[in-house]
XYZ file of C-alpha atoms in Angstrom:
410
model
C 104.458 159.492 128.796
C 101.274 161.322 129.601
C 98.135 159.224 129.885
C 96.037 159.844 126.822
C 92.909 159.507 128.920
C 93.531 163.089 130.006
C 93.009 164.382 126.482
C 89.761 165.047 124.668
C 88.637 163.272 121.536
C 89.497 165.421 118.527
C 86.474 164.401 116.448
C 84.145 166.403 114.271
C 81.183 168.215 115.907
C 78.664 165.725 117.334
C 76.182 164.346 114.861
C 72.477 164.568 115.506
C 70.778 161.173 115.690
C 67.911 160.816 113.268
C 64.496 161.183 114.901
C 62.256 158.114 114.831
C 59.295 160.144 113.611
C 60.879 160.357 110.133
C 59.319 157.454 108.241
C 61.274 157.865 105.021
C 62.980 154.492 104.672
C 65.560 155.986 102.349
C 66.666 158.515 104.950
C 67.825 156.306 107.768
C 71.472 156.068 108.857
C 73.270 153.003 110.057
C 73.723 153.205 113.803
C 76.938 151.747 115.155
C 76.700 151.071 118.880
C 80.116 151.488 120.501
C 83.030 153.823 119.835
C 85.860 151.342 120.247
C 88.088 150.019 117.451
C 85.397 147.776 115.961
C 82.768 150.481 115.881
C 85.097 153.127 114.459
C 86.453 150.795 111.781
C 82.950 149.810 110.689
C 81.785 153.436 110.614
C 84.713 154.317 108.350
C 84.109 151.347 106.045
C 80.451 152.347 105.685
C 81.359 155.971 105.068
C 83.849 154.894 102.402
C 80.932 153.251 100.589
C 78.855 156.407 100.795
C 76.598 155.170 103.594
C 75.913 157.497 106.516
C 76.966 155.842 109.764
C 76.504 157.384 113.212
C 78.503 156.003 116.120
C 76.704 156.051 119.468
C 79.165 155.951 122.390
C 77.950 155.916 125.968
C 81.086 157.510 127.425
C 82.342 161.001 126.638
C 85.197 159.846 124.362
C 86.071 157.132 121.892
C 88.132 154.151 123.020
C 86.618 154.115 126.503
C 87.475 150.492 127.281
C 91.097 151.013 126.249
C 91.407 153.977 128.587
C 90.457 151.704 131.495
C 93.057 148.986 130.843
C 96.059 148.563 133.151
C 98.965 150.930 132.576
C 101.594 148.528 131.226
C 99.369 146.963 128.591
C 100.686 146.756 125.033
C 99.080 145.102 122.055
C 100.288 141.530 121.757
C 99.921 141.882 118.015
C 102.227 143.852 115.771
C 101.662 147.462 114.821
C 101.502 146.630 111.116
C 98.837 143.951 111.562
C 96.808 145.986 114.056
C 95.928 149.062 111.989
C 92.286 149.725 111.153
C 91.140 150.387 107.569
C 92.280 153.633 106.017
C 94.945 154.718 108.503
C 98.268 153.006 109.381
C 99.550 153.142 112.933
C 102.506 155.535 113.187
C 105.946 153.913 113.067
C 106.965 155.858 116.188
C 104.527 153.743 118.217
C 106.960 150.839 117.956
C 106.290 147.209 117.190
C 104.141 146.530 120.265
C 101.803 149.490 120.682
C 101.146 150.745 124.209
C 97.715 151.313 125.675
C 98.156 155.086 125.586
C 99.165 155.020 121.940
C 96.212 152.799 121.049
C 93.948 155.471 122.521
C 95.797 158.196 120.625
C 95.395 156.192 117.434
C 91.640 155.754 117.960
C 91.249 159.475 118.592
C 93.196 160.293 115.443
C 91.238 157.701 113.478
C 87.910 159.363 114.336
C 89.289 162.779 113.431
C 91.082 161.708 110.245
C 88.027 160.011 108.769
C 85.604 162.709 109.997
C 83.377 160.109 111.603
C 79.995 161.108 112.979
C 80.142 160.307 116.673
C 77.559 161.061 119.335
C 78.996 160.657 122.832
C 77.104 160.372 126.083
C 74.380 158.246 124.493
C 73.783 154.735 125.809
C 71.535 152.403 123.849
C 69.537 150.157 126.174
C 67.390 148.176 123.735
C 67.150 147.484 120.022
C 63.788 146.541 118.500
C 62.409 145.998 115.027
C 60.863 149.147 113.556
C 57.098 149.513 113.930
C 56.637 149.412 110.152
C 58.575 146.157 109.911
C 61.633 147.781 108.388
C 64.740 149.165 110.030
C 65.459 149.236 113.729
C 64.246 151.288 116.669
C 66.884 152.100 119.280
C 65.912 153.105 122.808
C 68.642 155.327 124.201
C 69.438 157.448 127.231
C 67.554 160.695 127.676
C 64.372 159.127 126.329
C 65.705 159.080 122.767
C 64.149 156.792 120.190
C 66.260 156.496 117.076
C 65.380 154.768 113.820
C 68.136 153.247 111.733
C 68.107 151.322 108.497
C 70.684 148.933 109.929
C 72.461 148.479 113.263
C 75.979 147.312 114.028
C 76.582 146.245 117.636
C 80.213 146.881 118.605
C 80.023 147.213 122.375
C 83.115 145.114 122.916
C 84.341 141.724 124.068
C 85.303 143.026 127.511
C 82.028 144.680 128.450
C 80.915 143.551 131.912
C 83.451 142.305 134.501
C 82.747 138.749 135.588
C 83.498 137.461 139.079
C 82.535 133.824 139.788
C 79.986 133.176 142.508
C 82.458 131.532 144.857
C 80.931 130.220 148.093
C 81.593 132.642 150.931
C 82.533 135.543 148.692
C 79.797 137.798 150.027
C 81.209 137.448 153.551
C 84.851 137.815 152.508
C 86.347 140.719 154.440
C 89.593 140.958 152.477
C 90.364 143.202 149.522
C 89.198 141.836 146.175
C 89.152 143.704 142.855
C 88.398 142.595 139.329
C 91.262 142.928 136.863
C 89.265 145.653 135.144
C 89.908 147.859 138.188
C 93.649 147.135 138.293
C 95.845 149.951 136.984
C 99.373 149.322 138.295
C 101.326 147.716 141.122
C 101.760 150.822 143.236
C 98.903 150.096 145.687
C 100.288 146.581 146.187
C 103.922 147.392 146.917
C 105.136 145.221 149.796
C 101.892 143.243 149.870
C 100.950 139.596 149.373
C 98.709 139.335 146.302
C 96.768 136.449 144.807
C 95.931 136.741 141.098
C 93.098 134.466 140.024
C 93.121 133.373 136.388
C 95.937 132.712 133.951
C 94.707 134.229 130.731
C 96.762 136.979 129.125
C 95.445 139.556 131.578
C 96.114 137.515 134.714
C 99.582 136.502 133.509
C 100.597 140.078 132.748
C 99.188 141.488 135.973
C 101.129 138.859 137.951
C 104.348 139.952 136.210
C 103.496 143.611 136.777
C 103.012 142.991 140.496
C 106.361 141.225 140.767
C 108.173 143.993 138.928
C 106.267 146.619 140.906
C 107.424 145.418 144.311
C 104.703 143.152 145.668
C 106.185 141.042 148.476
C 104.586 137.844 147.227
C 102.602 136.979 144.112
C 100.614 133.791 143.696
C 98.723 132.846 140.555
C 95.682 130.595 140.928
C 95.301 128.310 137.905
C 92.336 126.081 137.114
C 93.266 124.971 133.605
C 96.872 125.070 132.454
C 97.141 127.381 129.441
C 99.202 127.074 126.323
C 102.043 129.582 126.600
C 103.591 130.985 123.439
C 106.515 133.342 123.042
C 105.203 136.652 121.731
C 108.146 136.760 119.349
C 110.917 134.281 118.538
C 114.007 135.493 116.673
C 111.971 138.429 115.395
C 109.083 136.248 114.159
C 105.893 137.386 115.895
C 103.540 134.662 117.089
C 100.790 136.564 115.309
C 102.344 135.768 111.944
C 102.023 132.059 112.625
C 98.482 132.549 113.905
C 97.465 134.223 110.663
C 99.068 131.483 108.564
C 97.346 128.603 110.361
C 93.806 129.958 110.392
C 92.691 127.943 107.373
C 94.557 124.749 108.270
C 92.796 121.739 109.847
C 92.594 122.045 113.630
C 94.098 118.609 114.246
C 97.068 119.340 112.006
C 97.833 122.591 113.804
C 97.549 120.852 117.170
C 100.120 118.275 116.083
C 102.512 120.866 114.674
C 102.245 123.053 117.768
C 103.433 120.371 120.207
C 107.062 120.072 119.058
C 107.259 123.837 118.549
C 106.159 124.380 122.142
C 108.813 121.983 123.445
C 111.492 123.857 121.520
C 110.466 127.370 122.527
C 108.916 127.050 125.988
C 110.633 125.273 128.898
C 108.852 122.597 130.882
C 107.294 124.328 133.872
C 105.677 121.214 135.372
C 107.864 121.377 138.471
C 106.613 124.924 138.985
C 102.923 124.035 138.720
C 102.385 124.617 134.988
C 102.580 121.264 133.164
C 102.138 121.220 129.429
C 98.422 121.148 128.499
C 96.973 117.819 127.410
C 94.694 119.468 124.838
C 95.720 120.906 121.485
C 96.637 124.581 121.146
C 94.331 125.292 118.220
C 91.518 123.142 119.613
C 91.630 125.235 122.752
C 91.752 128.470 120.759
C 88.736 127.439 118.689
C 86.857 126.936 121.962
C 87.687 130.510 122.944
C 90.830 130.078 125.065
C 93.637 131.783 123.163
C 97.240 131.037 124.210
C 99.017 133.185 126.770
C 101.577 135.309 124.938
C 104.597 135.509 127.184
C 105.650 138.956 128.364
C 107.648 137.742 131.365
C 105.564 135.001 132.980
C 107.893 132.148 132.009
C 110.919 133.713 133.682
C 108.919 134.843 136.703
C 107.600 131.311 137.288
C 110.998 129.671 136.728
C 112.621 132.000 139.246
C 109.860 131.469 141.809
C 108.814 135.110 141.740
C 105.306 134.064 140.667
C 104.066 131.003 142.573
C 101.488 128.867 140.789
C 98.774 127.548 143.103
C 95.521 125.628 142.724
C 92.288 127.245 141.605
C 90.123 129.168 144.046
C 87.366 127.020 145.527
C 85.735 129.293 148.113
C 86.234 131.989 150.728
C 86.105 131.658 154.500
C 86.231 134.883 156.457
C 89.509 136.501 155.501
C 90.945 133.354 153.925
C 90.883 131.948 150.413
C 90.312 128.205 150.108
C 92.030 126.599 147.124
C 90.877 123.509 145.234
C 93.573 121.369 146.878
C 92.321 122.341 150.345
C 95.065 124.882 151.051
C 93.937 127.985 152.939
C 95.808 131.193 152.277
C 95.366 134.734 153.545
C 96.639 137.219 150.951
C 96.484 140.939 151.505
C 94.626 141.375 148.228
C 92.990 139.310 145.497
C 92.915 140.368 141.845
C 90.269 138.413 139.924
C 91.374 138.121 136.287
C 88.291 136.058 135.623
C 87.105 137.559 132.363
C 84.105 139.471 131.153
C 80.554 138.950 129.996
C 79.406 140.348 126.682
C 76.538 142.270 128.328
C 74.170 141.883 125.354
C 71.106 140.378 127.028
C 69.267 143.617 127.722
C 70.241 145.125 124.398
C 69.305 142.327 121.984
C 68.551 139.234 124.091
C 64.837 139.422 123.271
C 65.581 139.095 119.547
C 66.760 135.471 119.809
C 70.170 136.337 118.358
C 72.380 135.110 121.244
C 73.615 131.644 122.102
C 73.478 129.996 125.512
C 76.583 131.891 126.646
C 75.223 135.296 125.683
C 77.301 135.631 122.504
C 75.921 136.542 119.069
C 75.024 133.488 117.020
C 76.725 135.095 114.008
C 79.214 137.889 113.538
C 80.815 139.957 110.823
C 79.030 140.127 107.473
C 76.342 137.634 108.490
C 73.154 138.941 110.060
C 70.880 136.544 111.980
C 68.164 135.097 109.734
C 65.472 136.418 112.037
C 67.120 139.847 112.366
C 68.185 141.154 108.946
C 70.350 144.276 108.900
C 71.589 143.612 112.444
C 75.333 142.953 112.630
C 77.863 142.182 115.348
C 81.597 142.782 115.496
C 84.202 142.219 118.194
C 82.558 139.368 120.075
C 85.059 136.652 119.202
C 88.582 136.208 120.534
C 90.578 135.331 117.396
C 94.013 133.777 117.648
C 95.208 136.025 114.801
C 94.581 139.264 116.689
C 91.485 141.232 117.637
C 92.389 144.450 115.792
C 93.223 142.590 112.592
C 89.927 140.731 112.603
C 87.958 143.872 113.478
C 89.466 145.549 110.424
C 88.500 142.623 108.200
C 84.988 142.429 109.665
C 84.466 146.166 109.159
C 84.972 145.881 105.413
C 82.766 142.802 105.192
C 79.963 144.381 107.209
C 80.048 147.564 105.126
C 79.823 145.526 101.932
C 76.922 143.464 103.293
C 75.043 146.538 104.508
C 75.481 148.361 101.230
C 74.275 145.310 99.307
C 71.298 144.304 101.454
C 70.045 147.794 102.230
C 70.573 149.536 98.905
C 68.176 152.456 98.557
C 67.038 152.270 102.188
C 69.825 154.173 103.893
C 70.974 157.743 104.285
C 73.747 158.517 101.836
C 76.647 160.883 102.277
C 76.353 163.771 99.808
C 79.072 164.211 97.215
């Protein structure tokens, strides 16, 4: 299968951002910052309501973050529950859609809905308009753009995060963030330490084993909940959707016996069952690991679970239990930052962890007509929730900004 990152985005001719010197409040578009799934879905939902929406994407094509993901990645959510508004995912993509096909879908989505997309434009700062209405966007090339409303959709996985481990600056071994990992080929025959047991770290560890790494260790700080991606044809996502409105404590209690039935006890292999509830953990932002081979790899000793990384000493990695190891390479699957501080941090719309204080159809009280999508990690699936948020945001924008926005003729 050819990598879709080699193809160009088949979208309509680039739109021209509205100039900030135009003070007509009824002739301002909605600017959507980010051309990933959340931004594209919101642009379509706005367009469907007759509101002009312009997507500003800093790269040269839509779906930039998906193009950078590791090769073997597939959606952990089903094709049917991962489609964005107005366009189903093709049946030929299969139940679990590959990275390349996600990119193809996003390209087709932009083309099919004739979205206005301006590529190569990076927005660095969003400020309230000088007249007290709308928003002023400072963008690359000295652009200043005025929009009636702004939707920030720059993505959950924006800025790679590597912890400030003691001794890291002097570490002379090979260390890459998971965002730089593509496949196991460079690690064939090598000893690799993967740090972090979220979905990314778990899948990269399996990929390394299957790709011929001589040894794979997985450093774990907090034991995750592990869930089968599908059991007897029933996708875990279906259950996740069903439980979203149930009390957290009830779901935690129901999940325990289900986990014992479906997932073997891996305590002897370094992964004891968590002592906190599955849904409680998910509500705090730690979604379960959906198994795509980790359970078998750990049971067979092909992935060795070790203690968390504590520090670095020369060419060695010091683990929390005092063990010193010397892998050939370290892959840090240690997550991402949202990267919103420079863009909107001055507007007092972020919490202490740099995340928007509200998302979806709700705009911050002190920043009306400013919306955020894609900055939560929902247990029911990111694509599904982005699709739902897109419709809600479009409805809220159309209601709160009636008569202030550019309309699509016809």
